[in-house]
């Protein structure tokens, strides 16, 4: 787009109708099977991104829509990483409630590890979905839905003192305790690029 005498790059995308992820979750807390199906779909979406050789750069509730057909759609690719942009300045470091504490810039991102940029937020989102599909009361107990799902930046900066993490660590359901262990491991990573890719980490419903 040209403003005055200067040209600026833009990204034109199709309009996608849907509800932001946080609102959709809140509207379906009483339908655990729907939340679990969404979590399973999230696993597939994360794998698809990696297979497509790109990283979104800002995975968070506001950039994830759920359509009327309950399909996940990503929007706002202005911080996307693809091989062609590695090394160029990045103005996007992601939403604070979804990013590892070490992600303060794109320093260290290379052609060999850029796919790992999304790993921490992918775990935050996926593990939240699985946890809520098991125990929907966690939404209210953790004060979720205020620019976050279950977790916040304060949890990552002080995991030992986190009320939310301690709630999950001491939960009666073993599957929730496993989820707490997984997010603890992700937080403990030295660098956001060292966080493991998200995969199916929580047991299926009925196996706890």
Coordinates of C-alpha atoms in Angstrom, one line a residue:
X1 CA 0.0 0.0 0.0
X2 CA 1.3 3.5 -0.8
X3 CA 1.0 6.2 1.8
X4 CA 2.1 9.5 0.5
X5 CA 5.2 8.7 -1.5
X6 CA 6.2 5.6 0.5
X7 CA 5.2 2.0 -0.2
X8 CA 4.5 -0.4 2.7
X9 CA 4.1 -4.2 2.5
X10 CA 0.7 -5.7 3.3
X11 CA -0.7 -9.2 3.5
X12 CA -4.1 -9.7 2.0
X13 CA -6.1 -12.7 3.2
X14 CA -9.6 -14.1 2.9
X15 CA -12.1 -13.0 5.6
X16 CA -12.9 -15.9 7.9
X17 CA -16.0 -15.8 10.1
X18 CA -15.7 -17.4 13.5
X19 CA -15.5 -17.0 17.3
X20 CA -12.1 -16.3 19.0
X21 CA -10.8 -19.4 20.7
X22 CA -11.3 -18.0 24.3
X23 CA -14.9 -17.1 23.7
X24 CA -15.6 -20.5 22.0
X25 CA -14.1 -22.4 24.9
X26 CA -16.2 -20.4 27.4
X27 CA -19.3 -21.1 25.5
X28 CA -18.6 -24.9 25.4
X29 CA -17.3 -25.5 28.9
X30 CA -20.3 -27.8 29.5
X31 CA -19.4 -29.9 26.4
X32 CA -16.2 -31.7 27.3
X33 CA -16.2 -33.9 24.1
X34 CA -16.2 -30.7 22.0
X35 CA -13.2 -29.3 23.8
X36 CA -11.3 -32.6 23.5
X37 CA -12.1 -32.7 19.8
X38 CA -10.8 -29.2 19.5
X39 CA -7.6 -30.2 21.3
X40 CA -7.2 -33.2 18.9
X41 CA -7.7 -30.8 16.0
X42 CA -5.0 -28.5 17.5
X43 CA -2.5 -31.3 17.4
X44 CA -3.2 -31.8 13.7
X45 CA -3.0 -28.1 13.0
X46 CA 0.4 -27.8 14.7
X47 CA 1.7 -30.7 12.7
X48 CA 0.4 -29.1 9.5
X49 CA 2.3 -25.9 10.3
X50 CA 5.6 -27.7 10.8
X51 CA 5.0 -29.8 7.6
X52 CA 4.3 -26.5 5.7
X53 CA 7.7 -25.2 6.8
X54 CA 6.4 -22.2 8.7
X55 CA 5.8 -20.8 12.1
X56 CA 2.9 -18.4 12.9
X57 CA 4.9 -16.4 15.3
X58 CA 2.0 -15.3 17.5
X59 CA -0.2 -18.2 18.4
X60 CA -2.8 -16.9 21.0
X61 CA -6.6 -16.9 21.5
X62 CA -7.2 -13.8 19.4
X63 CA -5.4 -15.2 16.4
X64 CA -7.3 -18.5 16.5
X65 CA -10.9 -18.6 15.2
X66 CA -13.4 -21.5 15.5
X67 CA -15.9 -21.6 12.7
X68 CA -19.5 -22.6 12.8
X69 CA -18.3 -26.1 11.7
X70 CA -16.0 -26.2 14.8
X71 CA -12.9 -25.9 12.6
X72 CA -9.8 -24.1 13.8
X73 CA -8.5 -21.3 11.6
X74 CA -5.4 -19.2 12.2
X75 CA -5.4 -15.5 11.3
X76 CA -3.0 -12.6 11.5
X77 CA 0.1 -13.9 9.9
X78 CA 2.0 -10.6 10.1
X79 CA 4.7 -12.3 12.3
X80 CA 5.0 -15.4 10.3
X81 CA 8.4 -17.2 9.9
X82 CA 9.2 -18.9 6.6
X83 CA 12.7 -19.7 5.3
X84 CA 12.8 -16.6 3.1
X85 CA 12.4 -14.1 6.0
X86 CA 15.0 -15.7 8.4
X87 CA 17.4 -13.0 9.3
X88 CA 15.1 -10.1 8.5
X89 CA 14.0 -7.8 11.4
X90 CA 10.9 -9.1 13.3
X91 CA 8.6 -6.7 15.0
X92 CA 6.5 -9.5 16.6
X93 CA 7.4 -11.5 19.7
X94 CA 3.9 -12.7 20.5
X95 CA 1.3 -12.3 23.2
X96 CA 2.9 -12.3 26.7
X97 CA 0.5 -14.9 28.2
X98 CA 1.5 -17.4 25.5
X99 CA 5.3 -16.9 25.2
X100 CA 8.2 -18.4 27.0
X101 CA 9.9 -15.8 29.3
X102 CA 13.1 -16.1 27.2
X103 CA 11.3 -14.8 24.0
X104 CA 12.2 -11.1 24.1
X105 CA 13.4 -10.9 20.5
X106 CA 14.0 -13.1 17.5
X107 CA 17.7 -13.5 18.4
X108 CA 18.9 -17.0 17.8
X109 CA 16.2 -17.9 15.3
X110 CA 17.8 -19.6 12.3
X111 CA 16.9 -21.6 9.2
X112 CA 17.4 -24.8 11.3
X113 CA 15.2 -23.9 14.3
X114 CA 12.6 -21.3 13.2
X115 CA 9.8 -24.0 13.3
X116 CA 10.4 -24.1 17.1
X117 CA 9.1 -20.6 17.6
X118 CA 5.6 -21.8 18.0
X119 CA 6.3 -24.7 20.3
X120 CA 5.7 -23.0 23.6
X121 CA 2.4 -21.3 22.7
X122 CA 1.3 -24.5 21.0
X123 CA 1.8 -26.3 24.3
X124 CA 0.1 -23.6 26.3
X125 CA -3.0 -23.8 24.1
X126 CA -3.1 -27.5 23.6
X127 CA -2.6 -28.4 27.2
X128 CA -5.2 -25.8 28.3
X129 CA -7.7 -27.4 25.9
X130 CA -7.0 -30.9 27.2
X131 CA -7.2 -29.8 30.8
X132 CA -10.5 -28.1 30.3
X133 CA -11.9 -31.1 28.5
X134 CA -11.2 -33.1 31.7
X135 CA -12.2 -30.4 34.3
X136 CA -14.1 -27.4 33.0
X137 CA -14.2 -25.8 36.5
X138 CA -10.5 -24.9 36.0
X139 CA -11.7 -22.0 33.8
X140 CA -13.3 -20.3 36.7
X141 CA -10.9 -21.5 39.4
X142 CA -7.9 -20.0 37.5
X143 CA -9.7 -16.8 36.4
X144 CA -9.2 -17.7 32.8
X145 CA -10.5 -15.8 29.8
X146 CA -8.9 -12.5 30.6
X147 CA -6.4 -12.2 27.7
X148 CA -5.4 -15.8 28.3
X149 CA -6.6 -19.4 28.5
X150 CA -5.4 -21.2 31.7
X151 CA -1.9 -19.8 32.0
X152 CA -0.4 -16.3 32.3
X153 CA 3.1 -14.8 32.1
X154 CA 3.2 -14.7 35.9
X155 CA 3.0 -18.5 35.9
X156 CA 6.0 -18.8 33.6
X157 CA 8.0 -16.2 35.6
X158 CA 7.3 -17.8 39.0
X159 CA 6.2 -21.4 38.4
X160 CA 6.9 -22.5 42.0
X161 CA 4.6 -19.8 43.3
X162 CA 1.9 -20.1 40.6
X163 CA -1.5 -20.8 42.0
X164 CA -2.7 -22.1 38.7
X165 CA 0.2 -24.5 38.3
X166 CA -0.1 -25.7 41.9
X167 CA -3.8 -26.3 41.3
X168 CA -2.9 -28.6 38.4
X169 CA 0.0 -30.2 40.1
X170 CA -2.2 -31.3 43.0
X171 CA -5.3 -32.1 41.0
X172 CA -7.2 -35.3 41.9
X173 CA -7.1 -36.5 38.2
X174 CA -3.8 -38.0 37.2
X175 CA -4.3 -36.6 33.6
X176 CA -4.3 -33.1 34.9
X177 CA -1.2 -33.7 36.9
X178 CA 0.5 -35.0 33.7
X179 CA -0.5 -31.8 32.0
X180 CA 1.0 -29.8 34.9
X181 CA 4.3 -31.7 34.4
X182 CA 4.3 -31.0 30.7
X183 CA 3.8 -27.3 31.1
X184 CA 6.4 -27.2 33.9
X185 CA 8.9 -28.9 31.5
X186 CA 8.2 -26.4 28.8
X187 CA 8.7 -23.4 31.2
X188 CA 11.9 -24.9 32.4
X189 CA 13.5 -24.9 29.0
X190 CA 16.5 -22.7 28.8
X191 CA 15.3 -21.0 25.7
X192 CA 12.0 -20.8 23.8
X193 CA 13.7 -22.5 20.8
X194 CA 14.5 -25.5 23.0
X195 CA 10.8 -26.3 23.9
X196 CA 9.7 -29.5 22.4
X197 CA 7.1 -29.6 19.6
X198 CA 3.6 -30.0 20.8
X199 CA 2.1 -33.5 20.5
X200 CA -0.6 -35.5 22.1
X201 CA 0.5 -35.3 25.8
X202 CA -2.7 -35.8 27.8
X203 CA -4.5 -39.2 28.0
X204 CA -7.9 -39.6 26.3
X205 CA -10.9 -39.0 28.5
X206 CA -11.9 -42.0 30.5
X207 CA -8.3 -43.2 30.9
X208 CA -7.5 -41.3 34.0

